Amino acid sequence: MDQTAEPVAYAVLAGVFAGLASGYMGSLMVAKRMALVGDVLSHVALPGIALGILLDFNPFLGAFAFLLAAVGATWYIERSTRLPLDAVIGVMFVFALALGVLLTPAPDLLEALFGDIANVAWLDAAIAVGISTLVVLGVRAIYPGVVLSHISEELAVSAKVRVGWVTFIYLFLVAVVVATGIKVVGTLLVGALVILPAAAAKNVSASLARYGALSAAFGGVSAVAGILLSSATGVPPGPLVVLVGTGMFLASVVTKRIMGPRG
Amino acid sequence: MADHAHRTRTETESLGPNALRVSNLTVRLDGRTVLQDVSFDVRRGTTLAILGPNGAGKTVLLRTLLGLVPHEGTIAWREGTKIGYVPQNLFVADMPITVREFLGIKRGTDLQESLASVGLDPASILDERLGTLSGGQMQRVLIAWAIADRPDVLLFDEPLSNVDLGGEDLILETLNRIEKAFGITVLLVSHDVHNVIEYSDTALALNRTVVYFGPSKNLSDPALLARVYGSGTLLSKHAH
């Protein structure tokens, strides 16, 4: 492996796992009509990234800490006020974005907003692989409970689903996925990593099994394709990952029109 | 779910032949009293119809019985009661989920047997997308879900609201058959007095508080019906 191939290999490894995990997680978020929550939450990470840069610790940890705090506060406010989840998250989003832009040093702002997957070290890649694997396993475990709670909370309760806990774990996993995805495409575009694969998969799926699997696959493929295209052209990878995802979505719209959703 | 209900009760014994005893139940939502001082009991193996105009608190009562709503007063289920619930609506219109996957969420469900017991052909419906079912088919799939783990009590929220006229009898027949076969206690919320008189043993008419609690057959009395729904209500209005 030559000197340039190695970072690309790490980037591809981190990208494919982060893409798989965000795609799979996104399938739950799109099904729950919370597609934009990932997008909004991603901005909450910005002040954490800024603190990491300013105080010289791993920005991922800062992002994750802020996301966790936001998720905890969201969960608590939603349960205690019964405000819609998106309204609560919306309040945090604008506050965090304002704070993040003020705190982030100007030279680093672009990287924080659009990601730096091209500069992934082996440790970052290993962390991304480990965390993404745990996310996929976690999402798989809560999938039936989240789907059922969305279909009917009463039905979920009568089936002994612990709706409060399932929602908390779900939001926790959203935070983890967003923090991991930020490395790939940055805070501005991480929402796309969650929304696009699931939206495309939903167009061509008539069953949950196919929907979840295709969402994960589309997420992994768009991340890898974007990173490889970036490596070949020198264009930043974040926007390319999103463009590949958008292309998949458009293809799914055409496929749906021609064939309809498949089992 | 009954476990949660058990935690909220203060009375634990002497239910006698009853499956459920509710005493002095009051529910306040956002500072508004939705149910006030509601008391009733339900004998095992019988059907209780919960009636009342829109906004009377019928669905809130079902949700409270499920343990979803904070309340004052006592809800005492017979020890170890297993509750099955049939909701009025599901948010599945755009959810890619098949009947097989939906029923499969309930662990240990015998898909073939559950569907056959509500008169649906498993072979033709299992791989259908849930969102494409007719109102009547959906209602029967929901009943199949609810009875899959042999509950002692079934809670129904408006079982006939999304079913076309021809399908209503089929649903009621299905309910009757299940009730007889398994000896299940049924609580159903309904706006349809006609079906309630015919189908249930006891009626609980609500309008924030209890307006009537007693044998369903008494509801054929126009004076009582007027008290439940307000003056000017005729039985024929609800008859099919």
Coordinates of C-alpha atoms in Angstrom, one line a residue:
Chain A
M1 CA 0.0 0.0 0.0
D2 CA 1.5 3.4 -0.9
Q3 CA 1.3 6.5 1.3
T4 CA -1.9 7.9 -0.1
A5 CA -3.7 4.6 -0.4
E6 CA -3.6 4.0 3.4
P7 CA -5.6 7.0 4.5
V8 CA -8.1 6.3 1.8
A9 CA -8.4 2.7 3.0
Y10 CA -9.1 4.0 6.5
A11 CA -11.6 6.5 5.2
V12 CA -13.4 3.8 3.2
L13 CA -13.5 1.5 6.2
A14 CA -14.8 4.2 8.5
G15 CA -17.2 5.4 5.8
V16 CA -18.7 2.1 5.0
F17 CA -19.4 1.3 8.7
A18 CA -20.7 4.8 9.5
G19 CA -22.8 4.7 6.3
L20 CA -24.3 1.3 7.2
A21 CA -25.1 2.4 10.7
S22 CA -26.6 5.7 9.7
G23 CA -28.6 4.1 6.9
Y24 CA -30.1 1.5 9.3
M25 CA -30.8 4.0 12.0
G26 CA -32.2 6.3 9.4
S27 CA -34.8 3.7 8.4
L28 CA -36.3 4.0 11.9
M29 CA -36.1 7.8 11.9
V30 CA -37.8 8.1 8.4
A31 CA -40.5 5.5 9.5
K32 CA -41.2 7.6 12.6
R33 CA -41.3 10.7 10.5
M34 CA -38.4 12.1 12.4
A35 CA -36.1 12.3 9.3
L36 CA -35.1 15.9 10.0
V37 CA -34.4 15.2 13.7
G38 CA -31.0 13.8 12.7
D39 CA -30.2 16.9 10.7
V40 CA -31.2 19.2 13.5
L41 CA -29.4 17.2 16.2
S42 CA -26.2 17.3 14.2
H43 CA -26.0 21.0 14.7
V44 CA -26.2 20.5 18.4
A45 CA -22.8 18.8 18.1
L46 CA -21.1 22.0 16.9
P47 CA -20.4 23.6 20.2
G48 CA -18.9 20.3 21.4
I49 CA -16.6 20.2 18.4
A50 CA -15.6 23.8 19.0
L51 CA -14.7 23.1 22.6
G52 CA -12.6 20.1 21.5
I53 CA -10.7 22.3 19.1
L54 CA -10.3 25.1 21.6
L55 CA -9.3 23.0 24.5
D56 CA -7.3 20.5 22.5
F57 CA -9.2 17.2 23.1
N58 CA -10.8 14.9 20.5
P59 CA -13.7 16.9 18.9
F60 CA -15.7 13.6 18.5
L61 CA -15.9 13.4 22.3
G62 CA -17.1 17.0 22.6
A63 CA -19.7 16.4 19.9
F64 CA -20.8 13.2 21.6
A65 CA -21.1 14.9 25.0
F66 CA -23.2 17.7 23.6
L67 CA -25.4 15.3 21.6
L68 CA -26.0 13.1 24.7
A69 CA -26.9 16.2 26.8
A70 CA -29.3 17.3 24.1
V71 CA -30.9 13.9 23.8
G72 CA -31.3 13.6 27.5
A73 CA -32.8 17.1 27.7
T74 CA -35.1 16.3 24.7
W75 CA -36.3 13.1 26.3
Y76 CA -37.0 14.7 29.6
I77 CA -38.7 17.8 28.2
E78 CA -40.8 15.7 25.8
R79 CA -42.0 13.4 28.6
S80 CA -42.7 16.2 31.1
T81 CA -44.3 18.8 28.7
R82 CA -45.8 16.5 26.0
L83 CA -44.5 19.0 23.4
P84 CA -43.8 17.3 20.1
L85 CA -40.3 15.9 19.9
D86 CA -39.4 17.9 16.8
A87 CA -40.4 21.2 18.5
V88 CA -38.2 20.4 21.5
I89 CA -35.2 19.5 19.3
G90 CA -35.8 22.6 17.2
V91 CA -35.4 24.8 20.3
M92 CA -32.0 23.2 21.1
F93 CA -30.9 23.3 17.5
V94 CA -31.0 27.0 17.1
F95 CA -29.4 27.6 20.4
A96 CA -26.6 25.2 19.8
L97 CA -25.9 26.4 16.3
A98 CA -25.6 30.0 17.4
L99 CA -23.3 29.0 20.3
G100 CA -21.3 26.7 18.0
V101 CA -20.6 29.3 15.3
L102 CA -19.5 31.8 18.0
L103 CA -17.2 29.3 19.6
T104 CA -15.6 27.5 16.6
P105 CA -12.4 29.1 15.5
A106 CA -12.8 30.5 12.0
P107 CA -10.2 28.3 10.3
D108 CA -11.7 25.1 11.7
L109 CA -15.3 26.0 11.0
L110 CA -15.4 24.7 7.5
E111 CA -14.0 21.3 8.6
A112 CA -16.5 21.1 11.4
L113 CA -19.4 21.9 9.0
F114 CA -18.3 19.6 6.2
G115 CA -16.3 16.8 7.8
D116 CA -12.8 15.5 7.3
I117 CA -13.1 11.8 6.4
A118 CA -10.0 12.2 4.2
N119 CA -7.9 12.7 7.3
V120 CA -9.0 9.6 9.2
A121 CA -6.3 7.8 11.2
W122 CA -6.4 4.1 11.9
L123 CA -7.6 4.7 15.4
D124 CA -10.5 6.8 14.1
A125 CA -11.4 4.1 11.7
A126 CA -11.3 1.4 14.4
I127 CA -13.5 3.5 16.6
A128 CA -15.9 4.1 13.8
V129 CA -16.1 0.4 13.0
G130 CA -16.6 -0.5 16.7
I131 CA -19.2 2.1 17.4
S132 CA -21.1 1.5 14.1
T133 CA -21.3 -2.2 14.8
L134 CA -22.7 -1.5 18.3
V135 CA -25.2 0.9 16.8
V136 CA -26.4 -1.7 14.3
L137 CA -26.9 -4.3 17.0
G138 CA -28.6 -1.7 19.2
V139 CA -31.0 -0.6 16.5
R140 CA -31.8 -4.2 15.6
A141 CA -32.7 -4.9 19.3
I142 CA -35.1 -1.9 19.6
Y143 CA -36.5 -2.0 16.1
P144 CA -39.7 -3.9 16.9
G145 CA -40.4 -1.8 20.0
V146 CA -39.9 1.5 18.2
V147 CA -42.0 0.5 15.2
L148 CA -44.8 -0.7 17.5
S149 CA -44.7 2.5 19.7
H150 CA -45.0 4.5 16.5
I151 CA -47.9 2.5 15.1
S152 CA -49.8 2.7 18.4
E153 CA -48.4 3.6 21.9
E154 CA -51.3 1.8 23.5
L155 CA -50.6 -1.3 21.5
A156 CA -47.0 -1.2 22.5
V157 CA -47.8 -0.8 26.2
S158 CA -50.3 -3.6 26.1
A159 CA -47.5 -5.8 24.6
K160 CA -45.3 -4.8 27.5
V161 CA -42.9 -2.7 25.5
R162 CA -41.2 -0.2 27.8
V163 CA -42.0 2.8 25.6
G164 CA -40.0 5.3 27.7
W165 CA -36.8 3.3 27.7
V166 CA -37.1 2.3 24.1
T167 CA -37.5 6.0 23.1
F168 CA -34.5 6.9 25.3
I169 CA -32.2 4.2 23.7
Y170 CA -33.4 5.2 20.3
L171 CA -32.5 8.8 20.9
F172 CA -29.2 7.8 22.4
L173 CA -28.4 5.8 19.3
V174 CA -29.4 8.7 17.1
A175 CA -26.8 10.8 19.0
V176 CA -24.1 8.1 18.5
V177 CA -24.9 7.8 14.8
V178 CA -24.8 11.6 14.3
A179 CA -21.5 11.9 16.1
T180 CA -20.0 9.2 14.0
G181 CA -21.4 10.5 10.8
I182 CA -20.1 14.0 11.5
K183 CA -16.6 12.7 10.9
V184 CA -17.6 11.5 7.4
V185 CA -19.7 14.4 6.1
G186 CA -19.6 17.2 8.7
T187 CA -22.4 18.6 10.8
L188 CA -24.2 20.3 7.9
L189 CA -24.6 17.2 5.9
V190 CA -24.8 14.4 8.4
G191 CA -28.6 14.6 8.3
A192 CA -28.4 13.5 4.6
L193 CA -26.5 10.3 5.7
V194 CA -29.5 9.4 7.8
I195 CA -32.3 10.5 5.5
L196 CA -31.3 9.7 1.9
P197 CA -30.6 5.9 2.2
A198 CA -33.8 5.3 4.2
A199 CA -35.9 7.5 1.9
A200 CA -34.6 5.7 -1.1
A201 CA -35.1 2.2 0.5
K202 CA -38.7 3.1 1.5
N203 CA -39.6 3.8 -2.1
V204 CA -38.7 0.3 -3.1
S205 CA -39.7 -1.8 0.0
A206 CA -43.0 -3.3 1.1
S207 CA -41.6 -5.1 4.1
L208 CA -39.6 -3.9 7.2
A209 CA -36.9 -6.5 6.6
R210 CA -36.2 -5.3 3.1
Y211 CA -36.5 -1.7 4.1
G212 CA -34.0 -1.9 7.0
A213 CA -31.5 -4.0 4.9
L214 CA -31.7 -1.7 1.9
S215 CA -31.3 1.4 4.0
A216 CA -28.1 0.1 5.6
A217 CA -26.8 -1.0 2.2
F218 CA -27.6 2.3 0.5
G219 CA -25.9 4.1 3.4
G220 CA -22.7 2.0 3.1
V221 CA -22.6 2.2 -0.7
S222 CA -23.1 6.0 -0.8
A223 CA -20.4 6.7 1.8
V224 CA -17.8 4.5 0.0
A225 CA -18.7 5.8 -3.4
G226 CA -18.4 9.4 -2.2
I227 CA -15.1 8.8 -0.6
L228 CA -13.6 7.0 -3.6
L229 CA -14.9 9.7 -6.0
S230 CA -13.3 12.3 -3.7
S231 CA -10.0 10.5 -3.7
A232 CA -10.1 10.3 -7.5
T233 CA -11.2 13.9 -8.1
G234 CA -9.8 15.9 -5.2
V235 CA -13.3 17.3 -4.4
P236 CA -14.2 17.2 -0.7
P237 CA -15.9 13.9 0.2
G238 CA -18.8 15.1 2.3
P239 CA -20.8 16.7 -0.5
L240 CA -20.0 13.8 -2.8
V241 CA -21.4 11.3 -0.4
V242 CA -24.5 13.3 -0.2
L243 CA -24.7 13.6 -4.0
V244 CA -24.4 9.8 -4.5
G245 CA -27.1 9.4 -1.9
T246 CA -29.3 11.8 -3.7
G247 CA -28.7 10.0 -7.0
M248 CA -29.8 6.7 -5.3
F249 CA -33.0 8.4 -4.0
L250 CA -33.8 9.7 -7.5
A251 CA -33.2 6.2 -8.9
S252 CA -35.6 4.8 -6.3
V253 CA -38.3 7.3 -7.3
V254 CA -38.0 6.2 -10.9
T255 CA -38.0 2.5 -9.9
K256 CA -41.1 3.0 -7.7
R257 CA -42.9 4.6 -10.6
I258 CA -42.1 1.7 -12.9
M259 CA -42.3 -1.3 -10.6
G260 CA -43.9 -0.2 -7.3
P261 CA -42.5 -1.2 -3.9
R262 CA -41.2 -4.8 -3.5
G263 CA -41.4 -7.2 -0.6
Chain B
M1 CA -49.6 -3.8 31.5
A2 CA -51.7 -5.2 34.2
D3 CA -48.6 -5.1 36.3
H4 CA -48.6 -1.3 36.0
A5 CA -52.2 -1.1 36.9
H6 CA -51.5 -3.3 39.9
R7 CA -49.0 -0.8 41.2
T8 CA -51.6 2.0 41.1
R9 CA -54.3 0.2 43.0
T10 CA -54.9 0.6 46.6
E11 CA -57.4 -2.3 46.9
T12 CA -55.9 -5.7 46.3
E13 CA -58.5 -8.2 47.4
S14 CA -62.2 -9.2 47.4
L15 CA -62.7 -8.8 43.6
G16 CA -65.0 -11.8 43.9
P17 CA -66.4 -12.7 40.5
N18 CA -65.1 -9.5 39.0
A19 CA -62.2 -9.1 36.5
L20 CA -61.9 -5.4 37.2
R21 CA -63.1 -2.9 39.8
V22 CA -62.7 0.8 39.3
S23 CA -63.4 3.1 42.3
N24 CA -63.6 6.9 42.4
L25 CA -61.5 7.3 39.3
T26 CA -60.6 10.9 38.4
V27 CA -58.4 12.0 35.6
R28 CA -57.1 15.5 35.0
L29 CA -55.4 16.5 31.8
D30 CA -53.7 19.9 31.5
G31 CA -55.7 21.1 34.5
R32 CA -59.0 20.0 33.0
T33 CA -61.1 17.3 34.6
V34 CA -61.7 14.6 31.9
L35 CA -63.2 11.9 34.2
Q36 CA -64.6 12.5 37.6
D37 CA -65.4 10.1 40.3
V38 CA -66.0 7.1 37.9
S39 CA -66.8 3.8 39.6
F40 CA -67.8 0.5 38.0
D41 CA -66.9 -3.2 38.0
V42 CA -66.8 -5.8 35.3
R43 CA -67.7 -9.5 35.9
R44 CA -65.4 -12.1 34.4
G45 CA -66.5 -13.4 31.1
T46 CA -68.9 -10.6 30.4
T47 CA -68.9 -7.7 27.9
L48 CA -69.0 -4.1 29.1
A49 CA -69.8 -1.4 26.6
I50 CA -68.4 2.1 27.3
L51 CA -70.7 4.7 25.7
G52 CA -71.0 8.4 25.5
P53 CA -70.8 11.4 23.1
N54 CA -67.6 12.7 21.6
G55 CA -65.3 14.1 24.3
A56 CA -67.0 12.1 27.1
G57 CA -63.7 10.6 28.2
K58 CA -64.3 7.1 26.7
T59 CA -60.9 6.7 25.1
V60 CA -59.2 8.4 28.1
L61 CA -60.8 5.7 30.3
L62 CA -59.4 2.9 28.2
R63 CA -55.9 4.6 28.2
T64 CA -56.1 5.0 32.0
L65 CA -57.1 1.3 32.4
L66 CA -54.0 0.5 30.3
G67 CA -51.9 2.5 32.8
L68 CA -51.0 5.2 30.3
V69 CA -52.6 8.1 32.1
P70 CA -51.9 9.4 35.7
H71 CA -55.1 9.3 37.8
E72 CA -56.6 9.4 41.2
G73 CA -58.8 6.6 42.6
T74 CA -58.4 2.9 42.3
I75 CA -58.1 0.5 39.3
A76 CA -58.0 -3.0 40.6
W77 CA -57.5 -5.8 38.1
R78 CA -57.8 -9.5 39.2
E79 CA -54.3 -10.8 40.1
G80 CA -52.3 -11.8 37.1
T81 CA -54.7 -10.3 34.5
K82 CA -53.3 -10.4 30.9
I83 CA -54.7 -7.5 28.8
G84 CA -55.1 -7.5 25.1
Y85 CA -55.7 -4.2 23.4
V86 CA -57.3 -3.4 20.0
P87 CA -56.7 0.3 19.1
Q88 CA -59.0 2.4 16.9
N89 CA -56.3 3.4 14.5
L90 CA -52.8 2.5 13.5
F91 CA -50.3 4.8 11.9
V92 CA -49.2 2.5 9.2
A93 CA -50.3 4.1 6.0
D94 CA -46.8 4.7 4.8
M95 CA -44.9 2.1 7.0
P96 CA -43.5 -0.7 4.9
I97 CA -44.5 -3.6 7.2
T98 CA -46.3 -6.8 6.3
V99 CA -49.0 -8.6 8.3
R100 CA -46.5 -11.3 9.0
E101 CA -43.9 -8.9 10.4
F102 CA -46.5 -7.0 12.4
L103 CA -47.9 -10.2 14.1
G104 CA -44.3 -11.4 14.5
I105 CA -43.5 -8.5 16.8
K106 CA -45.6 -10.2 19.4
R107 CA -43.3 -13.0 20.5
G108 CA -44.6 -16.6 20.4
T109 CA -47.5 -15.8 18.1
D110 CA -48.8 -18.7 16.1
L111 CA -49.5 -16.7 12.9
Q112 CA -51.6 -19.4 11.2
E113 CA -53.8 -20.1 14.2
S114 CA -54.3 -16.4 15.2
L115 CA -55.4 -15.4 11.7
A116 CA -57.6 -18.5 11.3
S117 CA -59.4 -17.7 14.5
V118 CA -60.5 -14.3 13.2
G119 CA -61.6 -15.8 9.8
L120 CA -58.7 -14.6 7.7
D121 CA -56.8 -16.9 5.3
P122 CA -53.2 -16.8 6.4
A123 CA -51.9 -17.8 2.9
S124 CA -53.5 -14.8 1.2
I125 CA -52.9 -12.1 3.8
L126 CA -49.6 -12.8 5.6
D127 CA -47.4 -11.1 3.1
E128 CA -49.8 -8.2 2.4
R129 CA -48.6 -4.8 3.4
L130 CA -50.5 -3.7 6.6
G131 CA -51.3 -0.3 5.2
T132 CA -53.1 -1.7 2.2
L133 CA -55.7 -3.7 4.2
S134 CA -59.4 -2.7 4.2
G135 CA -60.9 -1.4 7.5
G136 CA -62.5 -4.8 8.2
Q137 CA -59.3 -6.8 7.4
M138 CA -57.2 -4.5 9.6
Q139 CA -59.7 -4.8 12.5
R140 CA -59.5 -8.6 12.3
V141 CA -55.7 -8.6 12.1
L142 CA -55.7 -6.4 15.2
I143 CA -58.0 -8.8 17.0
A144 CA -55.7 -11.6 16.0
W145 CA -52.8 -9.7 17.5
A146 CA -54.8 -9.0 20.7
I147 CA -55.8 -12.6 21.3
A148 CA -52.5 -14.2 20.2
D149 CA -51.2 -14.6 23.8
R150 CA -54.6 -15.7 25.2
P151 CA -55.5 -12.6 27.3
D152 CA -58.0 -12.6 30.1
V153 CA -59.4 -9.2 29.1
L154 CA -59.7 -7.5 25.7
L155 CA -60.0 -3.7 25.5
F156 CA -61.5 -2.4 22.2
D157 CA -61.5 1.2 21.1
E158 CA -64.4 1.7 18.6
P159 CA -64.0 -1.7 17.0
L160 CA -66.5 -0.8 14.2
S161 CA -65.4 2.8 13.4
N162 CA -63.3 2.0 10.3
V163 CA -65.4 -0.9 9.2
D164 CA -68.0 -0.6 6.4
L165 CA -71.6 -1.6 7.2
G166 CA -71.4 -5.1 5.7
G167 CA -68.2 -5.8 7.7
E168 CA -69.6 -4.9 11.1
D169 CA -71.6 -8.1 11.6
L170 CA -68.5 -10.1 10.7
I171 CA -66.4 -8.3 13.4
L172 CA -69.1 -8.7 16.0
E173 CA -69.5 -12.4 15.1
T174 CA -65.8 -12.8 15.4
L175 CA -65.8 -11.1 18.8
N176 CA -68.7 -13.3 20.0
R177 CA -66.9 -16.4 18.9
I178 CA -63.7 -15.5 20.6
E179 CA -65.5 -14.5 23.8
K180 CA -67.2 -17.8 24.0
A181 CA -64.2 -19.9 23.0
F182 CA -61.8 -18.3 25.4
G183 CA -64.1 -17.0 28.1
I184 CA -62.6 -13.5 27.7
T185 CA -63.8 -10.4 29.5
V186 CA -64.4 -7.7 26.9
L187 CA -64.5 -3.9 27.4
L188 CA -65.4 -2.0 24.3
V189 CA -65.8 1.7 23.6
S190 CA -68.5 2.4 21.1
H191 CA -70.6 5.2 19.8
D192 CA -73.1 2.8 18.3
V193 CA -75.9 2.2 20.8
H194 CA -77.7 -0.3 18.5
N195 CA -74.8 -2.8 18.4
V196 CA -74.1 -2.2 22.1
I197 CA -77.6 -3.2 23.2
E198 CA -77.4 -6.4 21.1
Y199 CA -73.9 -7.4 21.9
S200 CA -72.9 -6.3 25.4
D201 CA -74.1 -7.4 28.9
T202 CA -73.5 -4.2 30.7
A203 CA -73.2 -0.6 29.7
L204 CA -71.3 2.3 31.2
A205 CA -72.5 5.6 29.8
L206 CA -70.0 8.4 30.4
N207 CA -70.2 12.1 30.1
R208 CA -67.1 13.1 32.2
T209 CA -68.9 11.3 35.0
V210 CA -71.0 8.2 35.1
V211 CA -74.4 8.8 33.5
Y212 CA -75.6 5.2 33.5
F213 CA -74.1 1.9 34.7
G214 CA -76.3 -1.2 34.4
P215 CA -77.7 -3.8 32.0
S216 CA -77.3 -2.8 28.3
K217 CA -80.9 -3.8 27.5
N218 CA -82.2 -0.9 29.5
L219 CA -80.7 1.5 26.9
S220 CA -83.6 0.7 24.6
D221 CA -85.5 3.2 26.8
P222 CA -85.6 6.5 24.9
A223 CA -85.6 8.5 28.1
L224 CA -82.4 6.9 29.3
L225 CA -80.9 7.3 25.9
A226 CA -81.7 11.0 25.9
R227 CA -79.9 11.3 29.3
V228 CA -76.8 9.6 27.9
Y229 CA -76.6 11.5 24.6
G230 CA -78.6 14.6 25.3
S231 CA -82.3 15.1 24.3
G232 CA -83.4 14.4 20.8
T233 CA -81.4 11.3 20.3
L234 CA -83.3 8.4 18.8
L235 CA -82.2 4.8 18.8
S236 CA -83.1 4.5 15.1
K237 CA -80.4 7.1 14.3
H238 CA -77.8 4.5 15.2
A239 CA -79.6 1.5 13.9
H240 CA -78.5 -0.1 10.6

